[in-house]
Amino acid sequence: MEPSKLEVVPHLASLTDDHPAVQEAVGELTSMLRDEPAIVAGSPPTAVSGSKGILPVILVELGGSSVTVGAAVRVFRLWLQRDRRRSIRLRRTLPDGSVIEQEVSGVAISDQTLRAALEQLDGASTNRSSDS
């Protein structure tokens, strides 16, 4: 199975992306993802048109196994549960250039909800590539 490549955009409600608390939370999530051996994660600076600073994007490559997806689900859930203002937008660019997104939030979010969001992104990619 081919690895899934996602953009993960963490957010804290009511704070701008350049706020120190947001930057700290992004660093925390990046570190948590990097601590998982099956997940490759990095944070390249991404320019945002019409704004100062960078958009806090974490590029994540999931190794294509259910164990790797489970590790990502666990990390996302733990990170979200630390602050009720937190949310994560999961974004995947398909081979045709179109983008699909899922947003997840809430301190009471379940593993099942997170797994479904990841599977929907992966399924959309698989369905579109088989339609071609």
Short mmCIF file of C-alpha atoms in Angstrom, two decimals:
data_model
loop_
_atom_site.label_atom_id
_atom_site.label_comp_id
_atom_site.label_asym_id
_atom_site.label_seq_id
_atom_site.Cartn_x
_atom_site.Cartn_y
_atom_site.Cartn_z
CA MET A 1 0.00 0.00 0.00
CA GLU A 2 1.32 3.44 -0.95
CA PRO A 3 2.00 5.91 1.88
CA SER A 4 -0.57 8.65 2.45
CA LYS A 5 0.80 12.17 2.22
CA LEU A 6 -1.19 14.76 4.13
CA GLU A 7 -0.95 18.37 5.14
CA VAL A 8 -1.98 18.78 8.76
CA VAL A 9 -3.00 22.32 9.69
CA PRO A 10 -3.35 22.77 13.47
CA HIS A 11 -5.40 25.67 14.77
CA LEU A 12 -6.42 27.25 18.08
CA ALA A 13 -9.76 29.04 17.98
CA SER A 14 -9.65 32.81 18.46
CA LEU A 15 -5.87 33.01 17.93
CA THR A 16 -3.98 34.01 14.79
CA ASP A 17 -1.56 31.54 13.25
CA ASP A 18 1.43 33.67 14.29
CA HIS A 19 0.39 33.79 17.96
CA PRO A 20 3.05 32.24 20.26
CA ALA A 21 0.51 29.76 21.72
CA VAL A 22 -0.32 28.51 18.22
CA GLN A 23 3.35 28.19 17.32
CA GLU A 24 3.99 26.28 20.56
CA ALA A 25 1.05 23.95 19.87
CA VAL A 26 2.26 23.32 16.31
CA GLY A 27 5.72 22.48 17.66
CA GLU A 28 4.18 20.13 20.19
CA LEU A 29 2.14 18.30 17.53
CA THR A 30 5.14 18.08 15.19
CA SER A 31 7.24 16.59 17.99
CA MET A 32 4.53 14.09 18.90
CA LEU A 33 4.26 12.95 15.26
CA ARG A 34 8.04 12.68 14.89
CA ASP A 35 8.18 10.49 17.99
CA GLU A 36 6.16 7.85 16.11
CA PRO A 37 8.61 5.69 14.11
CA ALA A 38 6.17 4.91 11.27
CA ILE A 39 5.24 8.55 10.67
CA VAL A 40 7.41 11.00 8.75
CA ALA A 41 6.58 14.60 9.72
CA GLY A 42 8.08 17.96 8.94
CA SER A 43 7.10 21.63 9.09
CA PRO A 44 8.27 23.59 6.08
CA PRO A 45 7.34 27.28 6.13
CA THR A 46 4.36 27.95 3.88
CA ALA A 47 3.67 31.50 2.80
CA VAL A 48 0.14 32.79 3.24
CA SER A 49 -0.89 35.43 0.75
CA GLY A 50 -2.16 38.64 2.32
CA SER A 51 -0.75 37.92 5.77
CA LYS A 52 2.46 38.17 7.71
CA GLY A 53 4.32 35.08 8.81
CA ILE A 54 3.71 31.49 7.87
CA LEU A 55 0.81 29.08 7.87
CA PRO A 56 1.43 26.33 10.45
CA VAL A 57 1.41 23.28 8.20
CA ILE A 58 2.89 19.92 9.11
CA LEU A 59 3.59 17.58 6.20
CA VAL A 60 2.86 14.02 7.25
CA GLU A 61 3.55 10.77 5.45
CA LEU A 62 1.71 7.76 6.86
CA GLY A 63 3.37 4.47 6.04
CA GLY A 64 0.31 2.78 4.55
CA SER A 65 -0.42 0.31 7.35
CA SER A 66 -3.22 0.22 9.88
CA VAL A 67 -0.60 0.42 12.64
CA THR A 68 0.65 3.74 11.23
CA VAL A 69 -2.87 5.11 10.87
CA GLY A 70 -3.55 4.02 14.46
CA ALA A 71 -0.45 5.89 15.64
CA ALA A 72 -1.59 9.06 13.82
CA VAL A 73 -5.08 8.72 15.29
CA ARG A 74 -3.64 8.41 18.80
CA VAL A 75 -1.36 11.45 18.36
CA PHE A 76 -4.14 13.60 16.90
CA ARG A 77 -6.58 12.63 19.68
CA LEU A 78 -4.05 13.29 22.46
CA TRP A 79 -3.11 16.66 20.97
CA LEU A 80 -6.75 17.73 20.50
CA GLN A 81 -7.69 16.71 24.05
CA ARG A 82 -5.15 19.07 25.62
CA ASP A 83 -7.15 22.22 24.80
CA ARG A 84 -10.79 22.57 23.74
CA ARG A 85 -9.84 25.37 21.32
CA ARG A 86 -7.71 23.02 19.21
CA SER A 87 -8.67 21.72 15.79
CA ILE A 88 -6.84 20.03 12.95
CA ARG A 89 -7.53 20.36 9.25
CA LEU A 90 -6.33 17.33 7.29
CA ARG A 91 -5.71 18.13 3.64
CA ARG A 92 -4.70 15.92 0.74
CA THR A 93 -3.84 17.02 -2.78
CA LEU A 94 -4.88 14.46 -5.37
CA PRO A 95 -2.95 13.65 -8.54
CA ASP A 96 -5.38 15.76 -10.61
CA GLY A 97 -4.54 18.80 -8.43
CA SER A 98 -7.83 18.88 -6.55
CA VAL A 99 -7.73 19.16 -2.76
CA ILE A 100 -9.89 17.32 -0.24
CA GLU A 101 -10.10 18.30 3.41
CA GLN A 102 -11.46 17.06 6.71
CA GLU A 103 -11.56 19.14 9.88
CA VAL A 104 -11.55 17.50 13.29
CA SER A 105 -11.91 19.12 16.68
CA GLY A 106 -13.10 18.58 20.21
CA VAL A 107 -11.70 17.22 23.42
CA ALA A 108 -14.13 14.31 23.34
CA ILE A 109 -13.25 13.21 19.80
CA SER A 110 -13.11 9.47 19.35
CA ASP A 111 -10.51 7.31 17.67
CA GLN A 112 -13.26 6.10 15.34
CA THR A 113 -14.03 9.65 14.16
CA LEU A 114 -10.36 10.41 13.51
CA ARG A 115 -9.82 7.10 11.72
CA ALA A 116 -12.90 7.76 9.55
CA ALA A 117 -11.53 11.19 8.57
CA LEU A 118 -8.18 9.70 7.56
CA GLU A 119 -9.84 6.84 5.68
CA GLN A 120 -12.14 9.25 3.84
CA LEU A 121 -9.12 11.21 2.61
CA ASP A 122 -7.37 8.02 1.56
CA GLY A 123 -10.53 6.59 -0.02
CA ALA A 124 -11.18 9.73 -2.06
CA SER A 125 -7.67 9.48 -3.46
CA THR A 126 -8.10 5.80 -4.29
CA ASN A 127 -11.54 6.33 -5.86
CA ARG A 128 -10.39 9.22 -8.04
CA SER A 129 -7.26 7.45 -9.23
CA SER A 130 -9.27 4.35 -10.20
CA ASP A 131 -11.75 6.54 -12.12
CA SER A 132 -8.95 7.82 -14.37
#
